[in-house]
Tab-separated table of C-alpha atoms in Angstrom:
chain	number	residue	atom	x	y	z
A	3	MET	CA	72.443	122.229	109.161
A	4	ALA	CA	71.719	125.894	109.780
A	5	ASP	CA	74.089	127.051	107.073
A	6	PRO	CA	73.088	125.531	103.697
A	7	GLY	CA	76.540	126.370	102.317
A	8	ARG	CA	78.237	124.227	104.950
A	9	TRP	CA	79.102	120.673	104.048
A	10	VAL	CA	81.271	117.911	105.485
A	11	VAL	CA	83.162	114.794	104.537
A	12	VAL	CA	83.599	111.741	106.737
A	13	GLY	CA	86.845	109.833	107.165
A	14	LEU	CA	86.657	106.115	107.990
A	15	ASP	CA	89.764	104.203	109.087
A	16	ASN	CA	89.127	100.457	108.850
A	17	GLY	CA	91.329	98.240	111.017
A	18	GLY	CA	91.668	94.616	111.991
A	19	THR	CA	89.501	94.987	115.098
A	20	MET	CA	88.146	98.545	115.173
A	21	ASN	CA	86.952	101.297	112.851
A	22	ASN	CA	87.734	104.923	113.658
A	23	ALA	CA	85.773	107.836	112.187
A	24	THR	CA	86.049	111.599	111.925
A	25	VAL	CA	84.241	114.514	110.285
A	26	LEU	CA	85.899	117.390	108.400
A	27	ASP	CA	83.833	120.444	107.509
A	28	SER	CA	84.046	122.732	104.488
A	29	ALA	CA	86.148	125.229	106.473
A	30	GLY	CA	88.814	122.604	107.103
A	31	ARG	CA	87.921	121.959	110.758
A	32	PHE	CA	87.828	118.490	112.283
A	33	LEU	CA	84.642	118.159	114.315
A	34	VAL	CA	85.876	115.154	116.312
A	35	ASP	CA	88.797	115.697	118.677
A	36	ARG	CA	89.164	112.116	119.905
A	37	MET	CA	88.924	108.523	118.748
A	38	ALA	CA	85.411	107.586	117.580
A	39	GLU	CA	85.778	103.817	117.483
A	40	SER	CA	83.455	100.893	116.854
A	41	PRO	CA	84.058	97.186	116.076
A	42	SER	CA	85.113	96.494	112.478
A	43	TYR	CA	84.188	92.765	112.227
A	44	VAL	CA	86.560	92.322	109.271
A	45	ARG	CA	87.438	88.800	110.392
A	46	GLU	CA	83.781	87.838	109.979
A	47	GLY	CA	83.767	88.628	106.266
A	48	PRO	CA	82.771	91.465	103.930
A	49	GLU	CA	79.038	91.549	104.626
A	50	LYS	CA	79.373	92.216	108.349
A	51	ALA	CA	82.351	94.518	107.841
A	52	ILE	CA	80.528	96.776	105.361
A	53	GLU	CA	77.592	97.025	107.759
A	54	ALA	CA	80.027	97.937	110.521
A	55	LEU	CA	81.505	100.731	108.382
A	56	ALA	CA	78.017	102.054	107.654
A	57	ARG	CA	77.260	102.057	111.392
A	58	SER	CA	80.508	103.880	112.055
A	59	LEU	CA	79.438	106.557	109.568
A	60	ASP	CA	76.049	106.967	111.243
A	61	GLN	CA	77.554	107.055	114.730
A	62	VAL	CA	80.061	109.795	113.972
A	63	LEU	CA	77.362	111.881	112.284
A	64	GLU	CA	75.176	111.464	115.358
A	65	LEU	CA	78.125	112.440	117.542
A	66	THR	CA	78.642	115.674	115.598
A	67	GLY	CA	74.994	116.459	114.919
A	68	ILE	CA	75.446	116.417	111.139
A	69	PRO	CA	72.635	114.968	108.960
A	70	ARG	CA	73.649	112.511	106.263
A	71	ALA	CA	72.351	114.950	103.638
A	72	GLY	CA	75.234	117.248	104.543
A	73	VAL	CA	77.906	114.662	103.663
A	74	ARG	CA	79.449	115.179	100.242
A	75	ALA	CA	81.850	112.231	100.322
A	76	VAL	CA	83.375	109.536	102.493
A	77	GLY	CA	87.094	108.878	102.634
A	78	LEU	CA	87.935	105.237	103.398
A	79	ASP	CA	91.232	103.581	104.211
A	80	THR	CA	92.085	99.951	104.948
A	81	PRO	CA	95.269	97.923	105.340
A	82	GLY	CA	96.783	96.713	102.062
A	83	PRO	CA	97.556	95.378	99.624
A	84	VAL	CA	94.543	96.893	97.897
A	85	SER	CA	94.254	98.418	94.416
A	86	ALA	CA	93.950	102.148	93.803
A	87	ASP	CA	90.199	101.599	93.319
A	88	GLY	CA	89.764	99.823	96.650
A	89	VAL	CA	89.751	96.197	95.480
A	90	ILE	CA	91.369	93.769	97.944
A	91	ALA	CA	94.296	91.838	96.449
A	92	MET	CA	93.407	88.426	95.057
A	93	GLN	CA	95.760	86.733	97.508
A	94	GLY	CA	94.096	88.536	100.405
A	95	ALA	CA	95.424	91.369	102.521
A	96	THR	CA	96.540	92.217	106.031
A	97	ASN	CA	93.730	91.538	108.543
A	98	PHE	CA	91.409	90.224	105.784
A	99	GLY	CA	91.646	86.500	106.444
A	100	ASP	CA	88.194	85.415	105.270
A	101	PRO	CA	88.487	84.024	101.700
A	102	ALA	CA	85.503	86.138	100.643
A	103	TRP	CA	87.724	89.231	100.879
A	104	CYS	CA	89.986	88.100	98.015
A	105	GLY	CA	89.277	90.422	95.085
A	106	PHE	CA	86.469	92.161	97.009
A	107	ASP	CA	85.620	95.751	96.027
A	108	VAL	CA	85.460	97.302	99.496
A	109	ARG	CA	85.170	100.861	98.182
A	110	GLY	CA	82.338	100.065	95.785
A	111	ALA	CA	80.467	97.972	98.350
A	112	LEU	CA	80.515	100.761	100.940
A	113	GLU	CA	79.471	103.352	98.358
A	114	ALA	CA	76.499	101.196	97.324
A	115	ARG	CA	75.550	100.653	100.964
A	116	VAL	CA	75.596	104.306	102.092
A	117	GLY	CA	74.671	106.039	98.819
A	118	ILE	CA	77.503	108.582	99.139
A	119	PRO	CA	80.646	108.814	96.940
A	120	VAL	CA	83.526	106.933	98.593
A	121	LEU	CA	87.192	107.697	97.909
A	122	TYR	CA	89.810	105.097	98.832
A	123	ASN	CA	93.418	105.127	100.113
A	124	ASN	CA	95.368	102.482	101.956
A	125	ASP	CA	95.923	103.213	105.636
A	126	ALA	CA	99.583	104.225	105.362
A	127	ASN	CA	98.859	106.627	102.503
A	128	ALA	CA	96.069	108.217	104.525
A	129	ALA	CA	98.324	108.688	107.555
A	130	ALA	CA	101.085	110.089	105.332
A	131	LEU	CA	98.661	112.596	103.817
A	132	TYR	CA	97.528	113.750	107.255
A	133	ALA	CA	101.104	114.169	108.470
A	134	HIS	CA	101.926	116.195	105.360
A	135	HIS	CA	98.999	118.576	105.795
A	136	VAL	CA	99.584	119.071	109.528
A	137	HIS	CA	103.291	119.748	109.012
A	138	PHE	CA	102.960	122.235	106.167
A	139	GLY	CA	99.529	123.757	106.715
A	140	PRO	CA	96.872	124.531	104.083
A	141	VAL	CA	98.923	127.076	102.123
A	142	GLU	CA	102.216	125.195	101.804
A	143	ALA	CA	100.907	121.611	101.655
A	144	PRO	CA	99.976	121.753	97.930
A	145	ARG	CA	103.481	123.015	97.114
A	146	ARG	CA	105.474	120.463	99.081
A	147	SER	CA	106.456	116.794	98.995
A	148	SER	CA	107.091	114.190	101.676
A	149	VAL	CA	107.582	110.501	102.297
A	150	ALA	CA	106.404	108.581	105.365
A	151	ALA	CA	107.445	105.248	106.853
A	152	ILE	CA	105.097	103.852	109.505
A	153	VAL	CA	106.450	101.000	111.605
A	154	GLY	CA	103.795	98.591	112.834
A	155	THR	CA	103.109	94.895	112.358
A	156	GLY	CA	104.540	95.572	108.902
A	157	LEU	CA	106.139	98.680	107.423
A	158	GLY	CA	103.665	100.975	105.698
A	159	GLY	CA	104.572	103.977	103.630
A	160	GLY	CA	103.293	106.872	101.611
A	161	VAL	CA	104.588	109.335	99.027
A	162	ILE	CA	103.016	112.788	98.856
A	163	GLU	CA	103.770	115.061	95.911
A	164	ALA	CA	102.262	118.540	95.589
A	165	GLY	CA	100.017	117.717	98.532
A	166	GLN	CA	98.499	114.585	96.987
A	167	VAL	CA	99.058	110.866	97.416
A	168	VAL	CA	101.113	109.197	94.691
A	169	ARG	CA	99.180	105.971	94.076
A	170	GLY	CA	100.765	104.427	91.000
A	171	ALA	CA	99.116	102.411	88.225
A	172	ALA	CA	97.969	99.582	90.511
A	173	GLY	CA	97.737	101.580	93.733
A	174	MET	CA	100.954	100.075	95.079
A	175	ALA	CA	103.197	103.170	95.113
A	176	GLY	CA	104.873	103.965	98.407
A	177	GLU	CA	105.127	100.339	99.553
A	178	PHE	CA	108.390	101.143	101.316
A	179	GLY	CA	108.334	97.958	103.337
A	180	HIS	CA	109.182	95.938	100.252
A	181	VAL	CA	112.059	98.062	98.973
A	182	TRP	CA	115.369	96.202	99.092
A	183	ILE	CA	117.923	97.947	101.252
A	184	PRO	CA	121.672	97.250	101.597
A	185	MET	CA	122.440	94.842	104.421
A	186	ASP	CA	126.231	95.371	104.529
A	187	GLY	CA	127.093	96.966	107.865
A	188	LEU	CA	123.550	96.573	109.174
A	189	LEU	CA	123.670	92.911	110.181
A	190	GLY	CA	125.574	91.612	113.174
A	191	PRO	CA	128.284	88.913	112.996
A	192	GLY	CA	126.756	85.755	111.543
A	193	GLN	CA	123.275	87.271	111.409
A	194	PRO	CA	121.192	85.732	108.585
A	195	VAL	CA	119.743	88.013	105.928
A	196	PRO	CA	116.232	88.696	107.256
A	197	ALA	CA	113.226	87.317	105.385
A	198	CYS	CA	109.926	89.113	104.778
A	199	ASN	CA	106.442	87.598	104.619
A	200	CYS	CA	106.221	88.864	101.023
A	201	GLY	CA	108.961	86.420	100.020
A	202	LEU	CA	111.816	88.894	99.687
A	203	HIS	CA	114.999	88.744	101.730
A	204	GLY	CA	116.540	91.993	102.902
A	205	ASP	CA	113.696	94.414	102.331
A	206	ALA	CA	112.963	97.209	104.800
A	207	GLU	CA	109.997	95.458	106.455
A	208	SER	CA	112.096	92.403	107.255
A	209	VAL	CA	113.970	94.657	109.698
A	210	ALA	CA	111.765	97.648	110.567
A	211	SER	CA	108.507	96.053	111.776
A	212	LEU	CA	107.126	94.052	114.673
A	213	THR	CA	107.124	91.012	112.385
A	214	GLY	CA	110.787	91.679	111.633
A	215	ILE	CA	111.571	91.729	115.353
A	216	GLU	CA	109.651	88.510	115.936
A	217	LYS	CA	110.980	86.481	113.023
A	218	ASN	CA	114.438	87.921	112.380
A	219	LEU	CA	115.951	90.321	114.887
A	220	LEU	CA	114.975	88.978	118.311
A	221	PRO	CA	115.892	85.324	117.594
A	222	TYR	CA	119.369	86.434	116.473
A	223	TRP	CA	120.031	88.875	119.318
A	224	LEU	CA	118.929	86.343	121.918
A	225	THR	CA	121.874	84.214	120.750
A	226	GLN	CA	124.166	87.197	121.403
A	227	PHE	CA	122.727	87.823	124.883
A	228	PRO	CA	122.490	84.328	126.426
A	229	GLY	CA	120.342	84.179	129.519
A	230	HIS	CA	118.285	87.265	128.627
A	231	GLU	CA	114.899	87.161	130.340
A	232	LEU	CA	113.034	87.591	127.018
A	233	ALA	CA	114.268	84.123	126.066
A	234	GLN	CA	112.023	82.690	128.791
A	235	LEU	CA	108.840	83.934	127.099
A	236	SER	CA	106.847	81.853	124.615
A	237	PRO	CA	105.752	82.283	121.905
A	238	VAL	CA	108.421	84.630	120.560
A	239	ARG	CA	105.708	87.063	119.422
A	240	THR	CA	104.893	87.726	123.069
A	241	ALA	CA	108.521	88.613	123.706
A	242	ALA	CA	108.698	90.727	120.535
A	243	LYS	CA	105.855	92.948	121.743
A	244	LEU	CA	107.840	93.731	124.894
A	245	VAL	CA	111.061	94.774	123.161
A	246	ARG	CA	110.082	98.444	122.907
A	247	GLY	CA	109.583	98.677	126.671
A	248	TYR	CA	113.029	97.181	127.186
A	249	GLY	CA	114.438	99.693	124.725
A	250	GLU	CA	112.925	102.576	126.666
A	251	ARG	CA	114.769	101.293	129.740
A	252	GLY	CA	118.074	101.107	127.860
A	253	ASP	CA	118.321	97.319	127.715
A	254	PRO	CA	121.398	96.485	125.538
A	255	LEU	CA	119.647	93.753	123.517
A	256	ALA	CA	116.671	95.982	122.714
A	257	VAL	CA	118.940	98.913	121.862
A	258	GLU	CA	120.734	96.757	119.261
A	259	ILE	CA	117.390	95.764	117.720
A	260	PHE	CA	116.185	99.354	117.427
A	261	ARG	CA	119.574	100.506	116.160
A	262	GLN	CA	119.126	98.074	113.273
A	263	GLN	CA	115.574	99.301	112.667
A	264	ALA	CA	116.699	102.943	112.624
A	265	MET	CA	119.525	102.092	110.244
A	266	ALA	CA	117.054	100.334	107.930
A	267	LEU	CA	114.802	103.406	107.873
A	268	GLY	CA	117.778	105.666	107.240
A	269	ARG	CA	118.852	103.565	104.279
A	270	LEU	CA	115.278	103.556	103.003
A	271	PHE	CA	115.151	107.365	103.235
A	272	THR	CA	118.508	107.563	101.460
A	273	ILE	CA	116.917	105.756	98.526
A	274	ALA	CA	113.947	108.151	98.671
A	275	ALA	CA	116.337	111.121	98.722
A	276	ASN	CA	117.761	110.057	95.395
A	277	PHE	CA	114.379	109.234	93.920
A	278	THR	CA	111.860	111.867	95.025
A	279	ASP	CA	114.037	114.323	97.035
A	280	PRO	CA	111.165	115.164	99.437
A	281	ASP	CA	110.931	118.156	101.743
A	282	VAL	CA	110.263	115.972	104.812
A	283	TYR	CA	110.783	112.359	105.869
A	284	PHE	CA	108.103	111.254	108.351
A	285	VAL	CA	108.483	108.392	110.800
A	286	GLY	CA	105.444	106.908	112.528
A	287	GLY	CA	104.433	103.864	114.527
A	288	GLY	CA	104.820	102.481	117.999
A	289	VAL	CA	108.579	102.927	118.026
A	290	VAL	CA	108.176	106.716	118.055
A	291	GLU	CA	105.088	106.705	120.291
A	292	SER	CA	107.366	106.013	123.221
A	293	ALA	CA	109.224	107.757	126.021
A	294	MET	CA	110.678	111.040	124.755
A	295	ARG	CA	114.309	110.170	125.472
A	296	PHE	CA	114.080	106.887	123.588
A	297	ARG	CA	112.083	108.440	120.738
A	298	ASN	CA	114.628	111.219	120.295
A	299	TRP	CA	117.479	108.716	120.305
A	300	PHE	CA	115.730	106.615	117.655
A	301	LEU	CA	115.033	109.605	115.386
A	302	GLU	CA	118.653	110.732	115.718
A	303	GLN	CA	119.738	107.269	114.622
A	304	VAL	CA	117.438	107.504	111.595
A	305	ARG	CA	118.908	110.908	110.709
A	306	GLU	CA	122.453	109.626	111.124
A	307	HIS	CA	121.862	106.840	108.626
A	308	THR	CA	119.973	108.977	106.102
A	309	ILE	CA	122.703	110.024	103.692
A	310	LEU	CA	121.877	113.350	102.063
A	311	ARG	CA	123.819	115.706	99.858
A	312	GLU	CA	124.744	119.000	101.468
A	313	GLU	CA	122.051	120.837	99.513
A	314	GLN	CA	119.418	118.307	100.581
A	315	ALA	CA	120.441	118.401	104.233
A	316	ARG	CA	119.875	122.156	104.302
A	317	ALA	CA	116.412	121.865	102.724
A	318	GLU	CA	114.945	118.717	104.281
A	319	ALA	CA	113.888	117.432	107.715
A	320	VAL	CA	112.916	114.272	109.594
A	321	ALA	CA	109.662	114.569	111.567
A	322	LEU	CA	107.050	112.484	113.374
A	323	VAL	CA	103.646	111.426	112.078
A	324	PRO	CA	101.337	113.217	114.548
A	325	ASP	CA	98.184	111.827	116.186
A	326	LEU	CA	98.868	108.410	114.694
A	327	ASP	CA	95.746	106.763	116.157
A	328	MET	CA	93.614	109.338	114.333
A	329	ALA	CA	95.889	109.938	111.327
A	330	GLY	CA	94.233	107.365	109.044
A	331	ALA	CA	90.687	108.660	109.447
A	332	ARG	CA	91.812	112.270	109.232
A	333	GLY	CA	93.967	111.643	106.158
A	334	SER	CA	91.053	109.865	104.488
A	335	ALA	CA	88.844	112.857	105.233
A	336	ILE	CA	91.426	115.264	103.770
A	337	ALA	CA	91.618	113.169	100.586
A	338	ALA	CA	87.819	113.173	100.266
A	339	SER	CA	87.597	116.923	100.891
A	340	THR	CA	90.248	117.646	98.277
A	341	ALA	CA	88.446	115.463	95.747
A	342	VAL	CA	85.067	117.147	96.096
A	343	ARG	CA	86.254	120.755	96.043
């Protein structure tokens, strides 16, 4: 690099099929303005996946013209559950089906492979950190707090306090998907209490996730709307992936499903309001990456079911996680940059 005082960090977002990478320089500028993707190979085991992450690092540096010597640190995020130090849970984790991943130190393995310090966050925490910094800016971000709920296959979350991720002793803080929420008034007549893959009944993820739609919400609402065309599709997961499109078109069955999801998020944020009292509640995921009219309706439903005291309502806001496809890599880069300063 021409300027010896200039340095960068790299953010790597590891997913079930693809890695995404970005570069953040010492002046706080992202040098990649689009997705920089490459295959992740996580389903083929740790050895191939670590090599894929190393290639992703090299490719994004080539894209930006930055030599590896200019990289001070790498920020890495993966799906959870993973410890605060980047060790995959012993029972495995989302997208990490190969048994060799159980208890695998993904952070340490990548650091040994690339010879650069690697800092780890789970993917939801990284996205939450990015949303926080974009919303507040560099001056206010270290003074503010936020919580984020990201609706995907599961329900990810993150807690940011004073501009930094709250990780907890085992790295499991902010797992909003597995917080029990009240079901009274949320469920329809005769609707069973929804079950989560984690073994709990009635947690937030059992309602507010694609898995929740597939296993709990859609099967029930199809009984309330006999003859609905989604009932003709098999397997039910195929139908579940189409529910958002139906919601955007105002389909009554889909609207009921997303009303329940919004209510679940509102109740989750109500718990957060009485626990951390954040400045902002962020919502992310496919449900808000939709047609504007539908997205605005959904966010209004979340607000309606987030019960705040008068003082809190004046001070706090509900907002969207921006640039969600890039939020993980960018949040990982922000965490790495903060750590090395």
